[in-house]
PDB file of C-alpha atoms in Angstrom:
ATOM      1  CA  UNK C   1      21.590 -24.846  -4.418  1.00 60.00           C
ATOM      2  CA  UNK C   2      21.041 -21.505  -2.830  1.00 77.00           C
ATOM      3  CA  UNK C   3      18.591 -21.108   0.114  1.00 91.00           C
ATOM      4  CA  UNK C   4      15.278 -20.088  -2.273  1.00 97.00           C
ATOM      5  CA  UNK C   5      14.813 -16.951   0.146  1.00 97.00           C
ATOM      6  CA  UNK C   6      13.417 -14.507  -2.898  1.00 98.00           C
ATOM      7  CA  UNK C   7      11.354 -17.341  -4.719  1.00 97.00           C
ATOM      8  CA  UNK C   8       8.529 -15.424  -6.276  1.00 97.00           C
ATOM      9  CA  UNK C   9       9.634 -11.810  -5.618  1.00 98.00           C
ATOM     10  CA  UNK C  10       9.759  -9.228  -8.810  1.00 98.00           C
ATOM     11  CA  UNK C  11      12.628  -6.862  -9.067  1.00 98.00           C
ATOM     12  CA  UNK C  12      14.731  -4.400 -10.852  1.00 98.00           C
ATOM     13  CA  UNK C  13      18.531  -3.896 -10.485  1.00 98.00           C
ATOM     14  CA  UNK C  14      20.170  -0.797 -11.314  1.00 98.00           C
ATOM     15  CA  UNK C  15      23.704  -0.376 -12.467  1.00 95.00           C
ATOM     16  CA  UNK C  16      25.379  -3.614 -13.587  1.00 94.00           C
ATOM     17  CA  UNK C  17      28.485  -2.804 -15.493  1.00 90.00           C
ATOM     18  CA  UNK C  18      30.534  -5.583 -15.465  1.00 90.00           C
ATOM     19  CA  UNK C  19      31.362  -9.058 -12.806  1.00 90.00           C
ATOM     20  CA  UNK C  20      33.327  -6.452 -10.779  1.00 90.00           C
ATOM     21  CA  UNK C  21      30.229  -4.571  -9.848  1.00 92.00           C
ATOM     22  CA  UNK C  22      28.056  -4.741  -6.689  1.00 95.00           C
ATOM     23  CA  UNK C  23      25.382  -4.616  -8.808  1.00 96.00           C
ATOM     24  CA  UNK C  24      26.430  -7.654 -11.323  1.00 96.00           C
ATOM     25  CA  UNK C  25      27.272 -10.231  -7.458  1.00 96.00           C
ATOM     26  CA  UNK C  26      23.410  -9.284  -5.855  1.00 98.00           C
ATOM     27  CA  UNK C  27      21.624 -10.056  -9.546  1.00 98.00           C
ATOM     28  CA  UNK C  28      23.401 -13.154  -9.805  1.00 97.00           C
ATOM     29  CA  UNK C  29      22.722 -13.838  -5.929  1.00 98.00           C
ATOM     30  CA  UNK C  30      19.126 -12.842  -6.513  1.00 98.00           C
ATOM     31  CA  UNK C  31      18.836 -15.010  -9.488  1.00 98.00           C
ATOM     32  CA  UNK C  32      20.359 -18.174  -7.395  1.00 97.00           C
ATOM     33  CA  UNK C  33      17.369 -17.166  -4.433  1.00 98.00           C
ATOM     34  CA  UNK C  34      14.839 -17.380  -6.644  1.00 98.00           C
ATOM     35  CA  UNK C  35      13.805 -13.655  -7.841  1.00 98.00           C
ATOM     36  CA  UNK C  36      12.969 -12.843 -11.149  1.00 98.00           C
ATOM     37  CA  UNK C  37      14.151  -9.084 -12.853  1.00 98.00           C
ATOM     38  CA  UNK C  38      15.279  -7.009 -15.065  1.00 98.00           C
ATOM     39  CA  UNK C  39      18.594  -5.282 -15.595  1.00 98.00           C
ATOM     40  CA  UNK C  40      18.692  -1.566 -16.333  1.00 97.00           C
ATOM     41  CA  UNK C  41      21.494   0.712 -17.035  1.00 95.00           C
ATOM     42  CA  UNK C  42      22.758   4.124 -19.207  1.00 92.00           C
ATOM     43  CA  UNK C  43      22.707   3.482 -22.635  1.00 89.00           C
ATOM     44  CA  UNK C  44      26.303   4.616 -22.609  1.00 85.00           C
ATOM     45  CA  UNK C  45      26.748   2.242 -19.942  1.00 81.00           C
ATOM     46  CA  UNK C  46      25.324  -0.678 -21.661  1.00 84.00           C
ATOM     47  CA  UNK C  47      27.993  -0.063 -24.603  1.00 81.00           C
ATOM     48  CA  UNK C  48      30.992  -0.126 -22.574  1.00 76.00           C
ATOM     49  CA  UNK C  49      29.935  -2.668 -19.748  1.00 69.00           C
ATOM     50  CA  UNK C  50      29.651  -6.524 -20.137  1.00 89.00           C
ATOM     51  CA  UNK C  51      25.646  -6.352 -19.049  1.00 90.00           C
ATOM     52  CA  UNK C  52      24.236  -8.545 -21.653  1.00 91.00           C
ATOM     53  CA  UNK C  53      26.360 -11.644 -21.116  1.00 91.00           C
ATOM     54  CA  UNK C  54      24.806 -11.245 -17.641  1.00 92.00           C
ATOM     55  CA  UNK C  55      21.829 -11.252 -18.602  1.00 94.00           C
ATOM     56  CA  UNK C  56      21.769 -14.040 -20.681  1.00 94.00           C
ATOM     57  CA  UNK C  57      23.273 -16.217 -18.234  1.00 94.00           C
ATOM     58  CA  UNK C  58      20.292 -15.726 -15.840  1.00 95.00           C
ATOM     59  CA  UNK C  59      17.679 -15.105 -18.351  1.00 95.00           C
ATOM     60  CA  UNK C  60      16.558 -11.397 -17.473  1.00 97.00           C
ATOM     61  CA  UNK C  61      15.962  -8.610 -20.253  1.00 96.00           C
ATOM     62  CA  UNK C  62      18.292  -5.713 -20.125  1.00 97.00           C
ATOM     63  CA  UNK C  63      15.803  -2.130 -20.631  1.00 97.00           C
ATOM     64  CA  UNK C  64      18.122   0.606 -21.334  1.00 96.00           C
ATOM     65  CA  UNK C  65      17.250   3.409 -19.222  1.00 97.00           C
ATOM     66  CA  UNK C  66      18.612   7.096 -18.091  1.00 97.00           C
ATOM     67  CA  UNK C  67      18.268   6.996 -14.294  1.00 97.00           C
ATOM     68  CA  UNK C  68      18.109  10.782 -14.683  1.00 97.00           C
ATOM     69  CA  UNK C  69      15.016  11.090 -17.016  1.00 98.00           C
ATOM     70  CA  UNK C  70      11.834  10.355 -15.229  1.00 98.00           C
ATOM     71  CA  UNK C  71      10.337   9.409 -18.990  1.00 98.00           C
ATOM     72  CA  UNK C  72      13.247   6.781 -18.783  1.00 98.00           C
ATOM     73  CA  UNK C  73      12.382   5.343 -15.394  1.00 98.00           C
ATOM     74  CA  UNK C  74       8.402   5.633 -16.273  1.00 98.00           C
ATOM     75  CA  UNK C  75       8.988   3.566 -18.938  1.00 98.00           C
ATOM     76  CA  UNK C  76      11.352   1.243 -17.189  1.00 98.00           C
ATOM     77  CA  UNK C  77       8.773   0.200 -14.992  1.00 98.00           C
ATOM     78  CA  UNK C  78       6.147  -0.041 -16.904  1.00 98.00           C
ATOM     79  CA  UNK C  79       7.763  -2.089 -19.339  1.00 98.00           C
ATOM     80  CA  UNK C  80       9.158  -4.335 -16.077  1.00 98.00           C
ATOM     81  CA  UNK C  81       5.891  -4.886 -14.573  1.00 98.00           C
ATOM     82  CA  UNK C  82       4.443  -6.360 -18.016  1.00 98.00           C
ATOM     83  CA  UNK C  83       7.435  -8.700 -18.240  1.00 98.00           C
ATOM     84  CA  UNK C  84       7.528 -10.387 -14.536  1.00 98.00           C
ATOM     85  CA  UNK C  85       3.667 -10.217 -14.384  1.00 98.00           C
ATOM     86  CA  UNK C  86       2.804  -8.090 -11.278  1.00 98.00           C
ATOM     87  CA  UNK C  87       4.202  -5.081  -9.358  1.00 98.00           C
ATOM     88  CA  UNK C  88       7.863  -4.943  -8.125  1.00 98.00           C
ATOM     89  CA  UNK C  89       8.898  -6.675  -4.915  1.00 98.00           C
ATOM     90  CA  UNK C  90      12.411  -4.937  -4.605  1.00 99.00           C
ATOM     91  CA  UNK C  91      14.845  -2.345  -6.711  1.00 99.00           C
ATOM     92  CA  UNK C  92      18.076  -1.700  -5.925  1.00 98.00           C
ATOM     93  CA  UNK C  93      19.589   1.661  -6.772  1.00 98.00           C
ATOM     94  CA  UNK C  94      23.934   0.981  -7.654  1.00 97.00           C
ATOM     95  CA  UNK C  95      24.440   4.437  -9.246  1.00 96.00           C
ATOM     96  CA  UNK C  96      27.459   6.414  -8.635  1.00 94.00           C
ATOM     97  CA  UNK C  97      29.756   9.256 -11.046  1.00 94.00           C
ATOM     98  CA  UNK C  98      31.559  11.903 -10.530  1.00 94.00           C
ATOM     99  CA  UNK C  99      33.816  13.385 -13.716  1.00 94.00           C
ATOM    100  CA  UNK C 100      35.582  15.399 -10.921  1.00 95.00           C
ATOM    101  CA  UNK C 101      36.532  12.427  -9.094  1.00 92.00           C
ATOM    102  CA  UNK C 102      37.551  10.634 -12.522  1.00 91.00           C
ATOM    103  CA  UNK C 103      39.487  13.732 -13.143  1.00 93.00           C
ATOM    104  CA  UNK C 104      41.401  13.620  -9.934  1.00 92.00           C
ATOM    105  CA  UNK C 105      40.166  17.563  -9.425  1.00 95.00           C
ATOM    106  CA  UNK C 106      41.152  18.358  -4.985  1.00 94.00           C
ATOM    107  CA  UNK C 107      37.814  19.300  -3.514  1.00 96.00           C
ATOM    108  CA  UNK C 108      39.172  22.848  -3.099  1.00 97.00           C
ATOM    109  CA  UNK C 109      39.243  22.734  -6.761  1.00 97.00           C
ATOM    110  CA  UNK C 110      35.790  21.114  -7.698  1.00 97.00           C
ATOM    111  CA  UNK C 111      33.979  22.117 -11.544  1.00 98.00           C
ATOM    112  CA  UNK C 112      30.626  23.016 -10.207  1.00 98.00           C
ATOM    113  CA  UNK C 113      28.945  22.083 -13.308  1.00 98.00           C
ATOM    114  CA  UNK C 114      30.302  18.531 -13.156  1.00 98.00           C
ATOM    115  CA  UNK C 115      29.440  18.538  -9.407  1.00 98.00           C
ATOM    116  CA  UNK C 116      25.684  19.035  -9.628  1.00 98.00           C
ATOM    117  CA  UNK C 117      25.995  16.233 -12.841  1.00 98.00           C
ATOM    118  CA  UNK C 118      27.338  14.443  -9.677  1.00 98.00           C
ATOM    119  CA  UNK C 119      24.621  14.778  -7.308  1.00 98.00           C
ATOM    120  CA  UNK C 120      21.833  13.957 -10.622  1.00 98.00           C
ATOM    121  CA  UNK C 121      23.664  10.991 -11.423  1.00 97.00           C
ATOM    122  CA  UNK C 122      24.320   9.516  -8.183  1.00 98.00           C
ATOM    123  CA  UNK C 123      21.671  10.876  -5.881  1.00 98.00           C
ATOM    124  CA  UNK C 124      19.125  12.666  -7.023  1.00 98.00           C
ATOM    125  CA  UNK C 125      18.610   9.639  -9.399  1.00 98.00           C
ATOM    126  CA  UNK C 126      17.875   8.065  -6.027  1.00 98.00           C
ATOM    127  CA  UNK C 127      14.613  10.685  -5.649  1.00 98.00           C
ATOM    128  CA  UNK C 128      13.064  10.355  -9.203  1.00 98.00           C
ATOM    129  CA  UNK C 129      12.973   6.635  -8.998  1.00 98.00           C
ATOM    130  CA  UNK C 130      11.502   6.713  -6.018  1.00 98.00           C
ATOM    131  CA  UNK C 131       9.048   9.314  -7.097  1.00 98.00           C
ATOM    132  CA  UNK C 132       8.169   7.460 -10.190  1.00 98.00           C
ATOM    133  CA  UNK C 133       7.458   4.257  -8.665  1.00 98.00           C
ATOM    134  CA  UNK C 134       5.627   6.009  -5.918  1.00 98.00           C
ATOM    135  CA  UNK C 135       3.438   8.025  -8.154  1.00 98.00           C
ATOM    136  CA  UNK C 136       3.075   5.298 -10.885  1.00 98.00           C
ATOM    137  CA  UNK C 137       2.092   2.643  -7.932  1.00 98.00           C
ATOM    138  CA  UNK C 138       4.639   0.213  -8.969  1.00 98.00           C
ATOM    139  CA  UNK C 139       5.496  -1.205  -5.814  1.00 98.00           C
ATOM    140  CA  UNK C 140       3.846  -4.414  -3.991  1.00 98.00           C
ATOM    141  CA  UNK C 141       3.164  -3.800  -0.347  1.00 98.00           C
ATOM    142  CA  UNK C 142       5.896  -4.990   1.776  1.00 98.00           C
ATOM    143  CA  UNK C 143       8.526  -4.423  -1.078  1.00 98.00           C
ATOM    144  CA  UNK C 144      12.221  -3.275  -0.757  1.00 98.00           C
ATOM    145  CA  UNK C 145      14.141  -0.031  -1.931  1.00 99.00           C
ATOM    146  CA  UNK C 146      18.109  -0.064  -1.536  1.00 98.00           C
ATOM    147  CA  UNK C 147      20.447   1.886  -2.521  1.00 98.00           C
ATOM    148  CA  UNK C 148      24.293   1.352  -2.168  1.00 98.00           C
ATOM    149  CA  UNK C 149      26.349   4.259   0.249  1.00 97.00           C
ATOM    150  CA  UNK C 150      29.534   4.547   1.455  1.00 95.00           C
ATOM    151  CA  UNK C 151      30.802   5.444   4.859  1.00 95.00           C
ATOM    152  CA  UNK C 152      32.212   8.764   3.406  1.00 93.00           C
ATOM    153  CA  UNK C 153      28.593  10.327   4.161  1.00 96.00           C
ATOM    154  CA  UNK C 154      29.534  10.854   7.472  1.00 96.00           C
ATOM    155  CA  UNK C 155      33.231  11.346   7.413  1.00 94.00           C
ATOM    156  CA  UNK C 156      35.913  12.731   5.858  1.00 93.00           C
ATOM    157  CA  UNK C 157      37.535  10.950   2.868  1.00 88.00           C
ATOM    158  CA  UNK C 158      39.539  13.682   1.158  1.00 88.00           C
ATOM    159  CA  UNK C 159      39.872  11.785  -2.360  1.00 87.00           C
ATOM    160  CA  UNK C 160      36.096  10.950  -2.396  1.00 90.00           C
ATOM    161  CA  UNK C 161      34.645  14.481  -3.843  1.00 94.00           C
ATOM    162  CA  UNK C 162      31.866  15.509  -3.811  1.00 97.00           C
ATOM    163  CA  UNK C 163      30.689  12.319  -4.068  1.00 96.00           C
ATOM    164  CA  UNK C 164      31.046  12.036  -0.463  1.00 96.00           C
ATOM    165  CA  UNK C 165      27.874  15.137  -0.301  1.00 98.00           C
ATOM    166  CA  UNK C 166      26.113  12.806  -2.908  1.00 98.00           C
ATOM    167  CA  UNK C 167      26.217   9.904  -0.293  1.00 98.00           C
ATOM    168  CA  UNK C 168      24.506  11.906   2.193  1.00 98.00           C
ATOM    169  CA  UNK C 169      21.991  13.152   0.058  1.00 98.00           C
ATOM    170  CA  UNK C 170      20.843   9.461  -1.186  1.00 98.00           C
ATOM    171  CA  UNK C 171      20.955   8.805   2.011  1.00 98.00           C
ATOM    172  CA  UNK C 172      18.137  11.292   3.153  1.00 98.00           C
ATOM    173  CA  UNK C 173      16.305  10.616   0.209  1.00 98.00           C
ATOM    174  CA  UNK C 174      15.701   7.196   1.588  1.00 98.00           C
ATOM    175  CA  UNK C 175      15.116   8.177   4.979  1.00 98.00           C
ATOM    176  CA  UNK C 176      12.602  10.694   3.928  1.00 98.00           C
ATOM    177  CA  UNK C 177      11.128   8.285   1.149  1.00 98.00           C
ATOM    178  CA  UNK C 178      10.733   5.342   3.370  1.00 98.00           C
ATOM    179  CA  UNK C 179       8.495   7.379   5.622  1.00 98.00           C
ATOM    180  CA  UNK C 180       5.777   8.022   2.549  1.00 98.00           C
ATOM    181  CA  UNK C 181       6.389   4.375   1.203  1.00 98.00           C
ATOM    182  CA  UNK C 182       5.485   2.942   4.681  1.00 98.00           C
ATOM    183  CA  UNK C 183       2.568   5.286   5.210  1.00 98.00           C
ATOM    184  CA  UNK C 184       1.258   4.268   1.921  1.00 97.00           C
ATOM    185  CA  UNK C 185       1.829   0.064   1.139  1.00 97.00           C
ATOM    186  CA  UNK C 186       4.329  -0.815   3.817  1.00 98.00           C
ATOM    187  CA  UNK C 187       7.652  -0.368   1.253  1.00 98.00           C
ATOM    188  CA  UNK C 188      10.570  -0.052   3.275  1.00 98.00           C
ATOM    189  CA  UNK C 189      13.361   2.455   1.826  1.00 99.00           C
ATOM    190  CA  UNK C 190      17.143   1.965   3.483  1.00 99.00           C
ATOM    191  CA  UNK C 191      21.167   2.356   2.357  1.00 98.00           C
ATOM    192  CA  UNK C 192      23.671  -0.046   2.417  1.00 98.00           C
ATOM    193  CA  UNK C 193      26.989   1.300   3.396  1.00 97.00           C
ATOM    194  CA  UNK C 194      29.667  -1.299   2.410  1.00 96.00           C
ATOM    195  CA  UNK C 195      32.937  -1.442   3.215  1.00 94.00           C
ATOM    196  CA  UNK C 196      35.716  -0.892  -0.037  1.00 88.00           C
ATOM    197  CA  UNK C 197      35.508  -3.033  -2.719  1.00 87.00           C
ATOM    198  CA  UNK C 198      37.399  -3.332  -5.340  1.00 73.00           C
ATOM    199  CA  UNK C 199      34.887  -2.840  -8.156  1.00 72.00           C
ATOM    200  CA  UNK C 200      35.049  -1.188 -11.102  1.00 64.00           C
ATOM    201  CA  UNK C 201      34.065   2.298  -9.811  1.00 63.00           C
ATOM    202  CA  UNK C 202      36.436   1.729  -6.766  1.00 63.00           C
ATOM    203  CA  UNK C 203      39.071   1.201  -8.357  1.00 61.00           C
ATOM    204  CA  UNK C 204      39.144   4.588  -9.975  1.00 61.00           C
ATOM    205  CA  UNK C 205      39.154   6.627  -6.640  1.00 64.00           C
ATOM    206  CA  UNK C 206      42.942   7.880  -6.251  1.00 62.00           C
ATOM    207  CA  UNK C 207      44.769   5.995  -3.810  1.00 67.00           C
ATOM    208  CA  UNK C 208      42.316   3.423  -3.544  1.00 70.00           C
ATOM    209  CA  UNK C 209      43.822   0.516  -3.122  1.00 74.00           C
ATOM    210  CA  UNK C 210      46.286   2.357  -0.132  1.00 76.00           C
ATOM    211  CA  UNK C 211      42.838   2.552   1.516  1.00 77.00           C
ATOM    212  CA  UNK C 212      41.733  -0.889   0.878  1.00 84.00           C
ATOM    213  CA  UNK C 213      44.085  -1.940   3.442  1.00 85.00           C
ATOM    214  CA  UNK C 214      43.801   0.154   5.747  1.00 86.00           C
ATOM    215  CA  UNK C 215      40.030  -0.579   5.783  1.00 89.00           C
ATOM    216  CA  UNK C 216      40.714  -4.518   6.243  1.00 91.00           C
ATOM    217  CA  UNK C 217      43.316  -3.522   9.238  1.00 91.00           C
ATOM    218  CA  UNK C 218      40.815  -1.203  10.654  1.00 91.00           C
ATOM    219  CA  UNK C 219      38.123  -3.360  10.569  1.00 94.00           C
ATOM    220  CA  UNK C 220      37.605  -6.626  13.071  1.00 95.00           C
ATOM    221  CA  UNK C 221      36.077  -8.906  10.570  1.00 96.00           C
ATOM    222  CA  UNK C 222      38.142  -7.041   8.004  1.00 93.00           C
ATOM    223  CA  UNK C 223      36.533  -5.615   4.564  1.00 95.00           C
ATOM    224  CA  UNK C 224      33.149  -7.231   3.619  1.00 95.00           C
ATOM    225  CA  UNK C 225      33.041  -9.190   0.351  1.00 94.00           C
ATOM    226  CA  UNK C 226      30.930  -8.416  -2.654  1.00 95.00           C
ATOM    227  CA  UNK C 227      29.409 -11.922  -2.420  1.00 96.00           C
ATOM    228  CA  UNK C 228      28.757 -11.097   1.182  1.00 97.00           C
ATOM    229  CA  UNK C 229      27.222  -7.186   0.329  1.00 97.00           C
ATOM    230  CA  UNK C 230      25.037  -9.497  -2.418  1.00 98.00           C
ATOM    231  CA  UNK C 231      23.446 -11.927   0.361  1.00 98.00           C
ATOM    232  CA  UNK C 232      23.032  -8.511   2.727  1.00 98.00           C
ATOM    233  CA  UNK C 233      21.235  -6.938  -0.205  1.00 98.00           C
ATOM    234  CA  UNK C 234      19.063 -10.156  -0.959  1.00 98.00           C
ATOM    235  CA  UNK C 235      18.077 -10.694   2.938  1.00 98.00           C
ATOM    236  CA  UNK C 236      16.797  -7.172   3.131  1.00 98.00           C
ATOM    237  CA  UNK C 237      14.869  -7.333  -0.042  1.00 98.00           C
ATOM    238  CA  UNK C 238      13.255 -10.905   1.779  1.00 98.00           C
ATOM    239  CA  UNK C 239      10.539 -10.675   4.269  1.00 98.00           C
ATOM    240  CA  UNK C 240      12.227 -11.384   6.873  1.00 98.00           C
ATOM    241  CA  UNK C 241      13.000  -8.061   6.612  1.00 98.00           C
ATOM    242  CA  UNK C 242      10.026  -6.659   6.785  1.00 98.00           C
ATOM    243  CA  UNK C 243      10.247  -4.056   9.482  1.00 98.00           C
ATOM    244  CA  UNK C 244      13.173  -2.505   9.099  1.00 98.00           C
ATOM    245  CA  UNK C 245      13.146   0.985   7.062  1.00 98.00           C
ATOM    246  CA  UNK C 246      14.702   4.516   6.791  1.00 98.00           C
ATOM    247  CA  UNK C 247      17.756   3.035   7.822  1.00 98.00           C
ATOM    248  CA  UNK C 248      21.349   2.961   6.765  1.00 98.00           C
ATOM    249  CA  UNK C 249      22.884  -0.066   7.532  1.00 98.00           C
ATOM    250  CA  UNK C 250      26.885  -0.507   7.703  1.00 98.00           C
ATOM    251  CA  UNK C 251      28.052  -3.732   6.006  1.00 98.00           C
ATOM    252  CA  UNK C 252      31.588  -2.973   6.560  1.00 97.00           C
ATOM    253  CA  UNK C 253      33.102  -5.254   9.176  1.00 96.00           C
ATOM    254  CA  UNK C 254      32.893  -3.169  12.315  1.00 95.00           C
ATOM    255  CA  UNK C 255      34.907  -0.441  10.303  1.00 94.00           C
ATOM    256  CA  UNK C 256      32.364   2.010  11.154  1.00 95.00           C
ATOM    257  CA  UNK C 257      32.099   1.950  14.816  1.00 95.00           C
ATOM    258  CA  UNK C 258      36.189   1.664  15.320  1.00 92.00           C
ATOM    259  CA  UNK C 259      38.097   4.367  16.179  1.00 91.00           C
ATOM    260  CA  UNK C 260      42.049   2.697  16.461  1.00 87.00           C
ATOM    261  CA  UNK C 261      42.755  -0.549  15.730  1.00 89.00           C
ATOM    262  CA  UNK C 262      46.512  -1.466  17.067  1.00 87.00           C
ATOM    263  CA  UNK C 263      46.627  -3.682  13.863  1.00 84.00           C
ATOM    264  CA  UNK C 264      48.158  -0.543  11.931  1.00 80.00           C
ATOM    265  CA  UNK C 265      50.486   0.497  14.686  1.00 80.00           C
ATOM    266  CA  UNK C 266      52.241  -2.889  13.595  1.00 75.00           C
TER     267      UNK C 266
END
C-alpha cells in the first residue's frame, strides 16, 4: 500500500485523456496516497479520451469543464467543493494544444489565429483558473497549484511551436500568482518541467521519439518516468512541501543543467 502522504487533502486534476497521460499516472498516484478529487476535462476531450473508466476505477466524478471559460471553471469549483466537503487542498493544471504544432506548420510559418488559441488553451488557461479560485476563495491555506512545463521555455526546440512561448508564459503566471496566493492563505503556485514522455500529446510533436533518446543519453539519471513525475507532483501537493513556491522545478534527470554528455559522441 502506498505511503498515505495526501490522506485527507481535496483536489482537482486537470487534463486526463487517457493511461498515457501525466495527468491520468498523478490521479491514480493521488488516489493510492490518500486524496480525494475530481477529474475535469474539455467536453471534446471527454468524448475522445478514456476519462471515465478512470474515474470509475478510483471513484471520483468527472465535471466537464472548458478550461478557457471562467463560467466553466466557476462552476467547476463550486460544484467540487460541494462534493469533497471543504475547500481544495491542491489542482493541478495538465493543459497543452497547439493546431500548429498538430499541423506540423515551421515556426517561420505559424497561423496566428491558431497561435493565440495556443497560448488560451495552454497558458492563459493557467491565469483564469488561478483567478477564479483566487477570487471565488476556493483554496485551503497551505494548498498546492501545479502546472506541467517543459524545458522548451527556456531553450530552443525548433519542432515545439509556439508552444514553447506558451511554456514560458504558464510559467510566469505561476510565479506571479504564487506571490498573491502566499500573501493571501499561504497557497504555493510552481511548474513542473519534466523530462519527455511519451504520452499522448508527446507523441504527436514531429520527431519526437528521435528526441526521446537523445534526452535519456543527455541526461545522468536518464528521462524521468511518468510514475516518477506522478510521486513529484503528489510530494509537492503534501505538506512537506509547504514552503516552496513561485518555482519551476526540473524533473528531468539532470537534463537541464547538462551541457555535453560524451554518451552521444558514442
Amino acid at each position: 500500500m502506498a505511503i498515505q502522504l495526501l490522506a485527507g487533502k481535496r483536489g482537482v486534476i486537470f487534463g486526463a485523456l487517457d493511461d498515457q497521460s501525466l495527468a491520468w499516472k498523478i490521479a491514480d498516484v493521488c488516489h493510492q496516497m490518500g486524496a480525494k478529487f475530481t477529474l475535469t476535462n474539455a467536453p471534446v476531450a471527454l468524448r475522445m479520451g478514456a476519462l471515465q473508466e478512470l474515474a470509475a476505477g478510483i471513484g471520483a466524478e468527472v465535471i466537464p469543464a472548458d478550461a478557457t471559460s471562467i463560467e466553466d471553471l466557476e462552476n467547476l469549483f463550486t460544484k467540487s467543493e460541494e462534493i469533497l466537503g471543504g475547500k481544495i487542498d491542491f489542482v493541478l493544471h495538465a493543459i497543452g494544444m497547439s493546431v500548429n504544432v498538430r499541423k506540423k506548420k515551421d515556426y517561420t510559418n505559424l497561423n496566428h489565429d491558431w497561435m493565440q488559441k495556443t497560448f488560451d488553451i495552454s497558458a492563459i488557461s493557467f491565469h483564469k483558473m488561478c483567478q477564479v479560485l483566487y477570487k471565488g476563495d476556493h483554496m485551503a491555506e497551505w494548498g498546492s497549484i501545479l502546472g506541467l512545463s517543459y524545458i522548451a521555455a527556456q531553450r530552443v526546440f525548433p519542432d515545439y511551436g509556439e508552444m514553447a512561448e506558451s511554456k514560458a508564459l504558464l510559467e510566469s503566471f505561476a510565479r506571479s500568482f504564487g506571490y498573491h496566493f502566499g500573501e493571501k492563505n499561504h497557497v504555493r503556485v510552481n511548474t513542473v518541467s519534466q523530462s519527455p514522455t511519451m504520452t499522448t500529446a508527446g507523441k504527436g510533436i514531429p520527431g519526437f521519439t528521435e528526441f526521446f533518446g537523445y534526452g535519456d543519453n543527455m541526461s545522468p539519471l536518464g528521462n524521468a518516468p511518468a510514475e516518477d513525475c506522478a510521486n513529484f507532483c503528489a510530494t509537492m501537493f503534501s505538506d512537506l512541501t509547504r514552503y516552496v513556491t513561485m518555482q519551476n522545478l526540473y524533473h528531468d534527470g539532470g537534463f537541464s543543467n547538462m551541457g555535453m554528455n560524451p554518451k552521444l559522441l558514442e
